[in-house]
Coordinates of C-alpha atoms in Angstrom, one line a residue:
M17 CA -10.9 -50.2 18.5
E18 CA -14.3 -48.9 17.8
R19 CA -14.4 -45.6 16.0
I20 CA -16.0 -42.8 18.0
K21 CA -18.8 -41.0 16.1
I22 CA -19.8 -37.5 17.0
V23 CA -23.4 -36.9 16.1
V24 CA -24.8 -33.3 15.9
P25 CA -28.6 -33.2 16.1
K26 CA -30.1 -31.6 13.1
K27 CA -32.2 -29.3 15.3
L28 CA -29.0 -27.7 16.6
I29 CA -27.9 -26.6 13.1
G30 CA -31.3 -25.5 11.8
G31 CA -32.5 -28.8 10.3
K32 CA -31.0 -29.7 6.9
M33 CA -27.3 -29.3 6.6
K34 CA -26.4 -26.2 4.5
K35 CA -24.4 -26.8 1.4
K36 CA -20.8 -25.5 1.8
R37 CA -19.9 -22.5 -0.3
K38 CA -17.8 -23.4 -3.3
F39 CA -14.4 -22.3 -4.3
F40 CA -14.4 -22.9 -8.0
T41 CA -12.3 -22.3 -11.1
T42 CA -14.1 -21.3 -14.3
E43 CA -13.4 -19.7 -17.7
V44 CA -13.6 -16.1 -19.0
I45 CA -16.3 -15.8 -21.7
S46 CA -15.4 -12.2 -22.6
N47 CA -13.6 -9.1 -21.2
R48 CA -13.9 -5.7 -22.7
E49 CA -13.4 -2.0 -21.8
T50 CA -16.8 -0.4 -21.6
Q51 CA -15.5 2.7 -23.3
I52 CA -12.0 3.4 -24.6
G53 CA -10.1 5.2 -21.8
S54 CA -12.7 4.5 -19.1
R55 CA -10.6 1.9 -17.4
I56 CA -13.8 0.1 -16.5
Y57 CA -14.1 -3.5 -17.8
E58 CA -17.1 -5.8 -18.3
L59 CA -15.9 -9.2 -17.3
V60 CA -18.3 -12.1 -18.2
I61 CA -17.5 -15.6 -16.8
W62 CA -19.0 -19.1 -17.2
A63 CA -20.6 -20.1 -13.9
E64 CA -22.8 -23.1 -14.3
K65 CA -25.5 -23.5 -11.5
Q66 CA -24.4 -20.3 -9.8
K67 CA -27.4 -18.2 -9.0
P68 CA -26.4 -15.2 -6.9
K69 CA -29.2 -13.1 -5.5
A70 CA -29.5 -9.3 -5.7
G71 CA -26.7 -7.7 -3.6
Q72 CA -24.5 -10.8 -3.3
F73 CA -20.9 -10.7 -4.4
Y74 CA -17.9 -13.0 -5.2
K75 CA -14.3 -12.9 -4.1
I76 CA -12.0 -13.1 -7.2
I77 CA -8.7 -14.7 -6.3
P78 CA -5.8 -12.5 -7.5
E79 CA -3.1 -13.8 -9.9
S80 CA -0.8 -11.0 -8.7
S81 CA 1.5 -11.0 -5.7
S82 CA -1.4 -9.9 -3.5
Q83 CA -2.7 -12.3 -0.9
M84 CA -6.1 -10.6 -0.5
P85 CA -9.0 -11.5 -2.8
R86 CA -11.1 -8.6 -4.0
P87 CA -15.0 -8.5 -3.6
F88 CA -17.0 -7.8 -6.7
T89 CA -20.8 -7.6 -6.8
A90 CA -22.5 -9.9 -9.4
A91 CA -24.0 -7.2 -11.7
D92 CA -26.0 -9.8 -13.8
C93 CA -26.6 -13.5 -13.9
K94 CA -28.3 -15.3 -16.8
D95 CA -27.8 -18.5 -18.9
N96 CA -25.0 -19.7 -16.6
E97 CA -23.1 -16.4 -17.2
I98 CA -22.1 -13.9 -14.4
T99 CA -21.2 -10.3 -15.3
F100 CA -18.9 -8.1 -13.2
Y101 CA -17.8 -4.5 -13.8
I102 CA -14.2 -3.8 -12.7
K103 CA -12.5 -0.5 -12.5
V104 CA -8.7 -0.6 -12.8
V105 CA -7.2 1.1 -9.7
G106 CA -4.3 -1.2 -8.8
E107 CA -2.2 -4.3 -9.6
N108 CA -5.0 -6.7 -8.9
T109 CA -7.7 -5.0 -11.0
K110 CA -5.1 -4.4 -13.8
K111 CA -4.5 -8.2 -13.9
L112 CA -8.2 -8.8 -14.1
S113 CA -8.5 -6.3 -17.0
E114 CA -5.9 -8.3 -18.9
L115 CA -7.9 -11.6 -18.8
R116 CA -9.0 -12.9 -22.2
E117 CA -11.5 -15.4 -23.5
G118 CA -10.7 -18.9 -22.3
D119 CA -8.5 -17.8 -19.4
K120 CA -9.0 -19.5 -16.1
I121 CA -10.3 -17.5 -13.1
K122 CA -10.8 -18.5 -9.5
L123 CA -13.7 -17.3 -7.4
I124 CA -15.4 -17.9 -4.0
G125 CA -19.1 -17.2 -3.6
P126 CA -21.7 -16.2 -3.8
L127 CA -21.2 -14.3 -0.5
G128 CA -23.1 -11.8 1.6
K129 CA -26.7 -11.4 2.4
P130 CA -29.1 -10.8 -0.5
F131 CA -30.8 -7.5 -0.5
A132 CA -34.5 -7.9 0.5
A133 CA -36.8 -5.3 -1.0
E134 CA -40.2 -4.9 0.8
K135 CA -43.6 -5.1 -1.0
S136 CA -44.8 -2.1 1.0
W137 CA -42.3 0.2 -0.6
K138 CA -44.1 2.7 -2.9
R139 CA -41.0 4.2 -4.5
V140 CA -37.3 3.6 -4.6
I141 CA -34.5 5.9 -5.5
L142 CA -31.2 4.2 -6.6
V143 CA -28.1 6.3 -6.3
G144 CA -24.9 5.0 -8.0
G145 CA -21.4 6.3 -8.5
V146 CA -19.0 4.8 -11.0
T147 CA -18.8 1.0 -10.5
G148 CA -21.4 1.3 -7.8
I149 CA -23.9 1.6 -10.6
A150 CA -23.3 -2.0 -11.5
A151 CA -24.1 -3.2 -8.0
L152 CA -27.6 -1.7 -8.3
M153 CA -28.4 -3.5 -11.5
P154 CA -29.8 -6.8 -9.9
I155 CA -31.7 -4.7 -7.4
A156 CA -33.3 -2.6 -10.2
K157 CA -34.3 -5.9 -11.9
K158 CA -35.8 -7.2 -8.6
L159 CA -37.8 -4.0 -8.1
D160 CA -39.1 -4.2 -11.7
E161 CA -40.4 -7.7 -11.0
M162 CA -42.1 -6.4 -7.9
V163 CA -43.6 -3.5 -9.9
I164 CA -42.1 -0.9 -7.6
K165 CA -41.7 2.5 -9.1
T166 CA -37.9 3.3 -9.3
L167 CA -35.8 6.4 -10.1
A168 CA -32.2 5.7 -10.8
L169 CA -29.7 8.6 -10.3
F170 CA -26.1 8.0 -11.6
G171 CA -23.0 10.2 -11.4
G172 CA -19.4 10.1 -12.5
K173 CA -16.5 12.2 -13.5
D174 CA -17.4 11.9 -17.2
E175 CA -19.7 10.0 -19.5
G176 CA -17.3 7.1 -19.7
Q177 CA -18.1 6.3 -16.1
L178 CA -21.8 6.0 -16.7
F179 CA -21.1 2.7 -18.5
C180 CA -24.3 0.7 -18.0
K181 CA -27.1 3.2 -17.5
W182 CA -29.0 1.7 -20.4
R183 CA -29.4 -1.6 -18.5
F184 CA -31.8 0.2 -16.2
N185 CA -34.4 0.8 -18.9
A186 CA -37.6 -0.7 -17.6
K187 CA -41.3 0.0 -17.4
T188 CA -41.0 0.9 -13.7
C189 CA -37.6 2.7 -13.8
S190 CA -36.5 6.1 -15.1
T191 CA -33.0 7.4 -15.0
Q192 CA -31.2 10.7 -14.5
T193 CA -27.4 11.2 -14.9
I194 CA -24.9 13.9 -14.2
C195 CA -21.1 14.3 -14.7
E196 CA -18.6 16.2 -12.7
D197 CA -17.1 17.7 -15.8
A198 CA -20.4 19.5 -16.5
L199 CA -20.0 23.3 -16.5
C200 CA -22.2 23.9 -13.5
E201 CA -21.8 24.1 -9.7
R202 CA -24.4 21.4 -8.9
N203 CA -22.7 18.6 -10.8
L204 CA -22.8 15.7 -8.3
V205 CA -25.2 12.8 -8.1
T206 CA -26.0 13.9 -4.5
H207 CA -27.3 17.1 -6.0
L208 CA -29.8 15.1 -8.0
L209 CA -30.8 13.2 -4.9
E210 CA -31.4 16.5 -3.0
D211 CA -33.7 17.7 -5.8
A212 CA -35.6 14.4 -5.8
L213 CA -36.2 14.4 -2.1
K214 CA -37.3 18.0 -1.6
E215 CA -41.0 17.2 -2.5
D216 CA -40.8 13.6 -1.5
A217 CA -42.0 14.0 2.1
G218 CA -39.8 11.0 3.2
Q219 CA -41.8 8.4 1.2
S220 CA -39.1 7.0 -1.0
V221 CA -36.5 4.4 0.1
V222 CA -33.0 5.3 -1.0
I223 CA -30.5 2.6 -2.0
A224 CA -26.9 3.7 -2.8
C225 CA -23.7 2.2 -3.9
G226 CA -20.5 4.1 -4.8
P227 CA -17.4 5.8 -3.3
R228 CA -17.6 6.2 0.5
P229 CA -17.7 10.0 0.6
M230 CA -20.7 9.8 -1.7
L231 CA -22.4 7.3 0.5
K232 CA -21.8 9.5 3.6
K233 CA -23.4 12.4 1.8
V234 CA -26.3 10.3 0.7
A235 CA -26.8 9.2 4.3
E236 CA -26.8 12.8 5.5
I237 CA -29.3 14.0 2.9
C238 CA -31.6 11.1 3.7
E239 CA -31.4 11.9 7.4
E240 CA -32.3 15.5 6.7
Y241 CA -35.3 14.6 4.6
K242 CA -36.3 11.6 6.8
N243 CA -35.9 9.0 4.1
Q244 CA -35.1 5.4 4.8
C245 CA -31.6 4.7 3.3
Y246 CA -29.5 1.6 2.6
V247 CA -25.9 1.7 1.4
S248 CA -23.7 -1.0 0.0
L249 CA -20.2 -1.1 1.5
E250 CA -17.1 -2.9 0.1
E251 CA -14.2 -3.8 2.4
M252 CA -10.9 -5.6 1.9
M253 CA -11.5 -9.2 2.9
A254 CA -9.5 -12.2 4.0
C255 CA -11.7 -15.2 4.7
G256 CA -14.9 -13.8 3.3
I257 CA -17.1 -16.0 5.5
G258 CA -17.1 -14.1 8.8
S259 CA -14.4 -16.0 10.5
C260 CA -11.4 -13.6 10.6
M261 CA -13.5 -10.4 11.3
G262 CA -11.2 -8.4 9.1
C263 CA -14.0 -6.6 7.2
D264 CA -15.9 -5.4 10.2
I265 CA -17.3 -1.8 10.0
P266 CA -18.3 0.4 13.0
T267 CA -21.9 0.9 13.8
T268 CA -23.8 3.3 16.1
Q269 CA -25.1 0.3 18.2
K270 CA -23.6 -0.8 21.5
D271 CA -23.6 -4.1 23.4
E272 CA -24.7 -4.5 27.0
A273 CA -21.3 -3.4 28.3
G274 CA -21.5 -0.2 26.3
N275 CA -18.9 -1.2 23.7
K276 CA -19.3 -0.3 20.1
I277 CA -20.7 -3.1 17.9
Y278 CA -19.0 -4.0 14.7
K279 CA -20.6 -5.9 11.8
S280 CA -18.9 -8.0 9.1
V281 CA -19.5 -6.9 5.5
C282 CA -19.0 -10.4 4.2
T283 CA -21.7 -12.0 6.3
E284 CA -24.0 -9.2 7.5
G285 CA -23.6 -7.0 4.4
P286 CA -22.8 -5.6 1.9
F287 CA -26.0 -3.6 2.4
F288 CA -26.6 -1.8 5.7
N289 CA -29.1 0.7 7.0
A290 CA -27.3 4.0 6.7
S291 CA -28.5 5.1 10.1
E292 CA -26.7 2.2 11.8
I293 CA -23.3 3.2 10.5
D294 CA -20.9 5.3 12.5
W295 CA -19.8 7.5 9.6
K296 CA -17.3 9.6 11.6
A297 CA -15.4 6.4 12.5
L298 CA -15.8 4.9 9.0
I299 CA -14.6 8.1 7.1
P300 CA -12.2 10.2 9.2
P301 CA -12.2 14.0 8.4
K302 CA -9.9 15.3 5.7
I303 CA -6.4 16.4 6.9
T304 CA -4.8 19.6 5.7
I305 CA -1.1 20.3 6.1
E306 CA 0.5 23.8 6.4
S307 CA 2.9 24.4 3.5
S308 CA 6.5 25.7 4.0
E309 CA 5.8 28.2 1.2
E310 CA 3.0 29.7 3.2
R311 CA 5.4 30.2 6.1
I312 CA 8.2 31.9 4.2
G313 CA 6.2 33.9 1.7
A314 CA 5.9 33.5 -2.1
K315 CA 9.5 32.2 -2.7
K316 CA 9.4 29.3 -5.1
I317 CA 10.6 26.0 -3.5
D318 CA 11.8 23.0 -5.4
P319 CA 9.3 20.3 -4.4
L320 CA 11.9 17.5 -3.8
K321 CA 14.9 19.5 -2.6
T322 CA 16.1 18.0 0.6
E323 CA 18.6 18.9 3.2
L324 CA 19.7 16.5 6.0
W325 CA 21.1 18.6 8.8
G326 CA 24.3 17.5 10.6
Q327 CA 26.6 18.6 13.4
S328 CA 29.2 20.2 11.3
L329 CA 28.1 19.4 7.8
N330 CA 24.8 19.1 5.9
L331 CA 23.9 16.6 3.2
E332 CA 22.0 18.5 0.4
L333 CA 20.1 16.4 -2.0
D334 CA 18.3 17.3 -5.2
F335 CA 16.0 14.3 -4.6
P336 CA 15.2 12.5 -1.3
I337 CA 16.0 9.1 -2.9
M338 CA 19.3 7.2 -2.6
T339 CA 20.5 3.8 -3.8
A340 CA 20.8 1.3 -1.0
S341 CA 24.2 -0.1 -0.1
G342 CA 25.1 -3.4 -1.6
C343 CA 23.1 -2.9 -4.8
Y344 CA 25.4 -0.9 -7.0
V345 CA 29.0 0.0 -7.7
L346 CA 29.6 3.2 -9.7
D347 CA 30.3 1.4 -13.0
S348 CA 26.9 -0.3 -12.9
I349 CA 25.3 3.1 -12.6
N350 CA 27.3 4.6 -15.4
N351 CA 27.1 1.7 -17.8
G352 CA 24.0 -0.3 -16.7
P353 CA 20.4 0.1 -17.5
T354 CA 19.4 2.1 -14.4
D355 CA 17.9 5.5 -15.1
E356 CA 19.9 7.8 -12.9
Y357 CA 17.4 10.6 -12.8
G358 CA 15.8 10.9 -9.4
I359 CA 18.9 9.6 -7.5
G360 CA 19.8 12.1 -4.8
A361 CA 22.9 10.2 -3.6
H362 CA 24.8 7.0 -4.5
V363 CA 25.5 4.8 -1.5
F364 CA 28.4 2.5 -2.4
K365 CA 28.8 -1.2 -1.6
G366 CA 30.1 -1.9 1.9
L367 CA 33.9 -1.4 2.3
T368 CA 36.0 -3.3 4.8
T369 CA 39.7 -2.8 5.8
L370 CA 40.8 -6.0 4.1
R371 CA 39.7 -7.4 0.7
R372 CA 36.8 -9.9 0.9
Q373 CA 35.8 -12.5 -1.7
G374 CA 32.4 -13.0 -0.1
N375 CA 30.4 -16.1 0.9
K376 CA 30.2 -19.2 -1.1
G377 CA 27.2 -19.7 -3.4
P378 CA 24.3 -19.7 -3.9
R379 CA 24.4 -16.1 -2.7
I380 CA 20.8 -15.1 -3.5
C381 CA 17.4 -16.7 -3.7
E382 CA 13.9 -15.4 -4.3
T383 CA 11.3 -15.4 -1.5
P384 CA 7.6 -14.5 -1.4
S385 CA 7.6 -10.7 -2.0
G386 CA 11.4 -10.4 -1.7
M387 CA 14.8 -12.0 -1.8
L388 CA 17.4 -13.4 0.6
N389 CA 21.0 -12.5 0.0
S390 CA 24.3 -13.8 1.5
I391 CA 26.9 -11.9 -0.5
G392 CA 29.4 -11.6 2.4
L393 CA 30.5 -8.0 1.8
K394 CA 32.6 -8.8 -1.2
N395 CA 34.8 -5.7 -1.8
M396 CA 38.3 -4.7 -2.8
G397 CA 39.4 -3.6 0.6
L398 CA 40.6 -0.2 1.9
E399 CA 44.1 -0.2 0.3
E400 CA 42.9 -0.7 -3.2
F401 CA 39.9 1.6 -2.8
L402 CA 42.3 4.4 -1.7
S403 CA 44.3 3.9 -4.9
I404 CA 41.2 4.8 -7.0
A405 CA 39.9 7.4 -4.5
P406 CA 41.3 10.4 -6.5
M407 CA 39.4 9.3 -9.6
I408 CA 36.1 9.1 -7.5
I409 CA 36.8 12.5 -5.9
D410 CA 37.4 14.0 -9.3
M411 CA 34.1 12.5 -10.6
I412 CA 32.2 13.9 -7.6
Q413 CA 33.6 17.4 -8.2
K414 CA 32.9 17.4 -12.0
T415 CA 29.4 15.9 -11.9
G416 CA 28.1 17.2 -8.5
R417 CA 27.1 13.7 -7.6
K418 CA 26.6 12.9 -3.9
V419 CA 28.5 9.8 -2.9
I420 CA 28.1 8.1 0.5
L421 CA 30.6 5.4 1.4
N422 CA 29.2 2.4 3.5
I423 CA 31.7 0.9 5.9
S424 CA 31.6 -2.3 7.9
G425 CA 33.9 -3.9 10.5
N426 CA 34.1 -6.6 13.1
S427 CA 35.7 -4.3 15.7
V428 CA 35.7 -0.7 16.7
K429 CA 39.3 -0.3 15.4
E430 CA 38.3 -1.4 11.9
F431 CA 35.5 1.3 11.8
V432 CA 38.0 3.9 13.1
D433 CA 40.7 3.0 10.6
L434 CA 38.2 3.2 7.7
A435 CA 36.6 6.5 8.7
A436 CA 40.0 8.2 9.4
A437 CA 41.4 7.0 6.0
L438 CA 38.3 8.0 4.0
E439 CA 38.2 11.5 5.6
K440 CA 41.9 12.0 4.8
A441 CA 41.2 10.9 1.2
G442 CA 38.7 13.7 0.8
F443 CA 35.3 12.0 1.2
K444 CA 32.6 13.7 3.2
F445 CA 29.8 11.3 3.8
I446 CA 29.8 7.8 5.2
E447 CA 27.2 5.3 6.3
V448 CA 28.5 3.3 9.3
N449 CA 27.0 -0.2 9.1
I450 CA 26.9 -1.3 12.8
S451 CA 24.7 -4.3 12.0
C452 CA 27.9 -6.3 11.8
P453 CA 29.0 -8.8 14.5
N454 CA 31.5 -7.5 17.1
N455 CA 33.9 -10.4 17.2
K456 CA 35.6 -9.0 20.3
E457 CA 32.3 -9.3 22.2
G458 CA 31.5 -12.9 21.2
G459 CA 29.9 -12.1 17.8
K460 CA 27.3 -9.8 19.1
I461 CA 25.9 -7.2 16.7
F462 CA 27.0 -3.6 17.7
S463 CA 23.6 -2.0 17.1
L464 CA 21.7 -4.4 19.4
N465 CA 23.2 -2.7 22.5
T466 CA 23.0 0.9 23.3
K467 CA 26.4 1.1 25.0
S468 CA 28.3 -0.6 22.1
T469 CA 26.4 1.6 19.6
R470 CA 27.4 4.7 21.4
E471 CA 31.0 3.5 21.7
V472 CA 31.6 2.7 18.1
V473 CA 29.9 5.9 16.8
R474 CA 31.9 8.0 19.3
E475 CA 35.2 6.4 18.3
V476 CA 34.4 7.0 14.6
R477 CA 33.3 10.6 15.3
D478 CA 36.5 11.4 17.2
S479 CA 38.7 9.8 14.5
A480 CA 37.0 11.7 11.7
P481 CA 35.3 14.8 13.1
G482 CA 34.7 16.4 9.6
L483 CA 32.7 13.5 8.2
Y484 CA 28.9 13.4 8.0
L485 CA 28.0 10.2 9.8
I486 CA 24.9 8.2 8.9
V487 CA 24.5 5.3 11.3
K488 CA 22.8 2.2 9.9
L489 CA 20.8 0.3 12.5
S490 CA 19.8 -3.3 12.7
P491 CA 16.1 -4.3 12.5
K492 CA 16.7 -6.9 15.2
A493 CA 16.9 -4.3 17.9
Q494 CA 14.0 -4.8 20.3
D495 CA 14.0 -1.1 21.4
I496 CA 15.3 0.6 18.3
A497 CA 14.6 4.1 19.7
A498 CA 17.0 3.4 22.6
I499 CA 19.7 2.3 20.1
A500 CA 19.1 5.4 18.1
L501 CA 19.6 7.5 21.2
G502 CA 22.9 5.7 21.7
A503 CA 23.9 6.7 18.2
L504 CA 23.0 10.3 18.8
N505 CA 25.0 10.4 22.0
G506 CA 27.9 9.0 20.1
G507 CA 27.9 11.8 17.6
A508 CA 25.7 10.5 14.7
D509 CA 24.4 13.1 12.1
A510 CA 21.7 10.9 10.7
L511 CA 20.2 7.3 10.9
S512 CA 19.4 4.8 8.2
I513 CA 16.7 2.4 9.3
A514 CA 17.0 -0.4 8.8
N515 CA 19.3 -3.2 7.4
T516 CA 17.9 -6.5 6.0
Y517 CA 16.3 -9.1 8.3
P518 CA 17.9 -12.4 9.0
G519 CA 16.1 -15.2 7.2
M520 CA 16.4 -18.8 5.9
L521 CA 14.9 -20.9 3.2
I522 CA 15.4 -24.7 2.7
D523 CA 15.1 -26.6 -0.5
P524 CA 12.8 -29.6 0.3
Y525 CA 14.4 -31.7 -2.5
T526 CA 18.1 -31.3 -1.7
L527 CA 17.4 -30.8 2.0
R528 CA 20.0 -28.0 2.0
P529 CA 19.5 -24.3 2.7
C530 CA 18.9 -22.2 -0.4
L531 CA 21.9 -20.1 0.4
G532 CA 25.5 -21.2 0.6
G533 CA 25.9 -19.2 3.8
N534 CA 22.8 -21.0 5.2
T535 CA 21.2 -17.8 6.3
G536 CA 20.9 -14.4 4.7
G537 CA 19.3 -11.0 4.8
L538 CA 15.7 -10.6 3.7
S539 CA 14.9 -7.5 1.6
G540 CA 12.0 -6.5 -0.7
P541 CA 8.3 -5.6 -0.2
A542 CA 7.9 -8.2 2.6
I543 CA 9.8 -6.0 5.1
L544 CA 8.1 -2.7 4.2
P545 CA 5.5 -2.5 7.0
I546 CA 8.1 -3.7 9.6
N547 CA 10.7 -1.1 8.8
V548 CA 8.0 1.7 8.5
L549 CA 7.2 0.9 12.1
K550 CA 10.9 1.0 13.0
V551 CA 11.2 4.5 11.4
F552 CA 8.0 5.6 13.2
E553 CA 9.2 4.5 16.6
V554 CA 12.5 6.4 16.2
A555 CA 10.7 9.5 14.9
Q556 CA 8.3 9.5 17.8
A557 CA 11.4 9.6 20.2
E558 CA 12.0 13.1 18.8
L559 CA 15.8 12.8 18.8
G560 CA 16.3 15.5 16.2
L561 CA 18.3 13.3 13.8
P562 CA 17.3 13.0 10.1
I563 CA 16.1 9.5 9.3
I564 CA 16.6 7.6 6.0
G565 CA 14.0 4.8 5.5
I566 CA 15.1 1.6 3.9
G567 CA 13.3 -1.6 2.9
G568 CA 10.7 -2.7 0.4
I569 CA 10.4 0.5 -1.6
T570 CA 9.0 -0.2 -5.1
D571 CA 7.1 3.0 -5.9
A572 CA 6.3 6.4 -4.6
R573 CA 3.5 5.1 -2.4
S574 CA 5.9 2.9 -0.5
A575 CA 8.4 5.7 -0.3
M576 CA 5.7 8.0 1.1
N577 CA 5.1 5.5 3.9
Y578 CA 8.6 6.1 5.2
I579 CA 8.3 9.9 4.8
L580 CA 5.0 10.1 6.6
A581 CA 6.3 7.9 9.3
G582 CA 9.2 10.4 9.9
A583 CA 11.9 9.8 7.3
S584 CA 13.4 12.7 5.5
A585 CA 14.8 10.5 2.7
V586 CA 14.7 6.9 1.5
Q587 CA 17.0 4.3 0.0
C588 CA 15.9 1.9 -2.7
G589 CA 17.7 -1.3 -3.6
T590 CA 16.0 -4.6 -4.4
G591 CA 13.1 -2.8 -6.2
S592 CA 15.6 -1.4 -8.7
F593 CA 16.6 -4.8 -9.9
K594 CA 13.1 -5.4 -11.3
N595 CA 12.6 -1.8 -12.5
P596 CA 15.5 0.2 -13.9
K597 CA 13.3 3.3 -14.1
I598 CA 12.3 3.1 -10.4
F599 CA 14.1 6.2 -9.2
R600 CA 12.6 8.4 -11.9
E601 CA 9.1 7.0 -11.2
I602 CA 9.4 7.5 -7.5
C603 CA 10.6 11.0 -8.1
Q604 CA 7.6 11.8 -10.2
G605 CA 5.2 10.1 -7.8
L606 CA 6.6 12.1 -4.8
K607 CA 6.0 15.3 -6.8
D608 CA 2.4 14.2 -7.4
F609 CA 1.9 13.7 -3.6
V610 CA 3.3 17.1 -2.9
K611 CA 0.8 18.5 -5.4
Y612 CA -2.0 16.4 -4.0
H613 CA -1.5 17.7 -0.4
K614 CA -1.1 21.2 -1.7
V615 CA 2.3 21.8 0.0
S616 CA 5.4 23.3 -1.5
N617 CA 8.1 20.7 -0.5
I618 CA 8.3 17.1 0.4
K619 CA 9.7 18.1 3.8
D620 CA 6.2 19.4 4.7
L621 CA 5.0 15.7 4.7
V622 CA 7.8 14.3 6.9
G623 CA 6.3 12.7 9.9
K624 CA 2.8 13.9 9.1
V625 CA 1.0 10.5 9.7
V626 CA -2.2 11.2 11.6
L627 CA -3.0 8.3 14.0
Y628 CA -6.5 7.1 14.8

């Protein structure tokens, strides 16, 4: 059969075919901190035949767990060397700061539209903040070649952030710098710009790069003094070639139908005319939160003290952080490496009426950003647990620890028997895991049905009226708010949202599942955004029940996601396997967020997400 050829006329693609942008791997020539303690690094790489133009950038492929490459402007390019300036702000940039001579690095680029200076310009003012200063270097060089008079204004928190101002020394360029730690009121680079434009009569063209609030202020100043202004914007990117539209920014322009026009930073930027940007949409107004301290007077409040209200009993916590069920037994806390500081309550491994040996191995396997487990609720059973119950009760009374017992069952009767026996033994707090299959209803999970959820919780409540009941819901519920309402109507005191997600991995060599139980529960950072949404959906239903967020918590930032979505407390499990100090670190991080938002207690931040 003759092969069919598809011929595209050259005139339809603009004549000569464009050379495809390269994804390439190269070596690090050098990497050094510009000044000790500045956390800004000068990264120089070997890039033969790469000739980025002023304003263009590269995506550096991360070696961390992140899937998103980060854009960095090429600050300088000469002798087959490209220089980047990178400020350490997260996991990706920290990895980049650790690169050494000879290390391999992957890039995509150059990307973006080159910045085109015009010969008619009489004077240009460059405004740079922190690493934004580096992005202006190639533009200053171009302006010098064009013999355009240039004034460079640079600002930062301290001298360490004014790391490459000397690179702007040229016949046509003069510089002025300012630091925020200066003992004066007008200590911002935008103050320098205002002074420079007062007698300018709108003649100078302003080009700025730096933090977004700075860029917004620069745009406002230029509008006031009627100066033409261009700003360089950086956005999180996925494809980097204008295909996914993930880095679009809002503009003031509209299409024929009156809809707002968005432009892609990766193909139409990074430089934009400041007057074309919808700054209100790009930078939402700052949000302030009323503090509980302001409401009740000057009484000092412990920033992390938390109280989960119940029908007949409250759960008081020194910290809004708990261990997640299935991760620890008491001995592992007492004798293991885990730092106990920051743990508000210990949630025990799941207890069933009869002893269980668990599922056959393998029981765990690693997944991208998480793990699968198929433990099978291995535990000693109710009878043996009751034999050691007096010892646990004694420990609780002596240490003041809060202990929550997690119970599981395949029938309503099993839950009832467990709850009644535990209340009689002297325990006060239990977590009812209704994500288990109900064998009497054909293996259906209790918490996937509002009626069965209400039934099992009601039966447990009636059998143990003095217990504080936390009901653990399944993430598989399509309408989790409706299931939560069923738990409320059954008599729940609080909700924990949510259990692990069913998942499966297969070994392509052995052709068998990676778990002996074939499937398992997915936990870890991969499920964080999914469970945050589940918490938010229940919180929006305004049922009045305290919520405990679970899933993918690795630090204070991820814990705050649940709190802002509507959770009063969180549980941490998988993250503690990697980091034994995680509870202490989350605790300190939550205190920092309380301080940052100028509130007195973490409860002031519960459910305070502000939607767009």
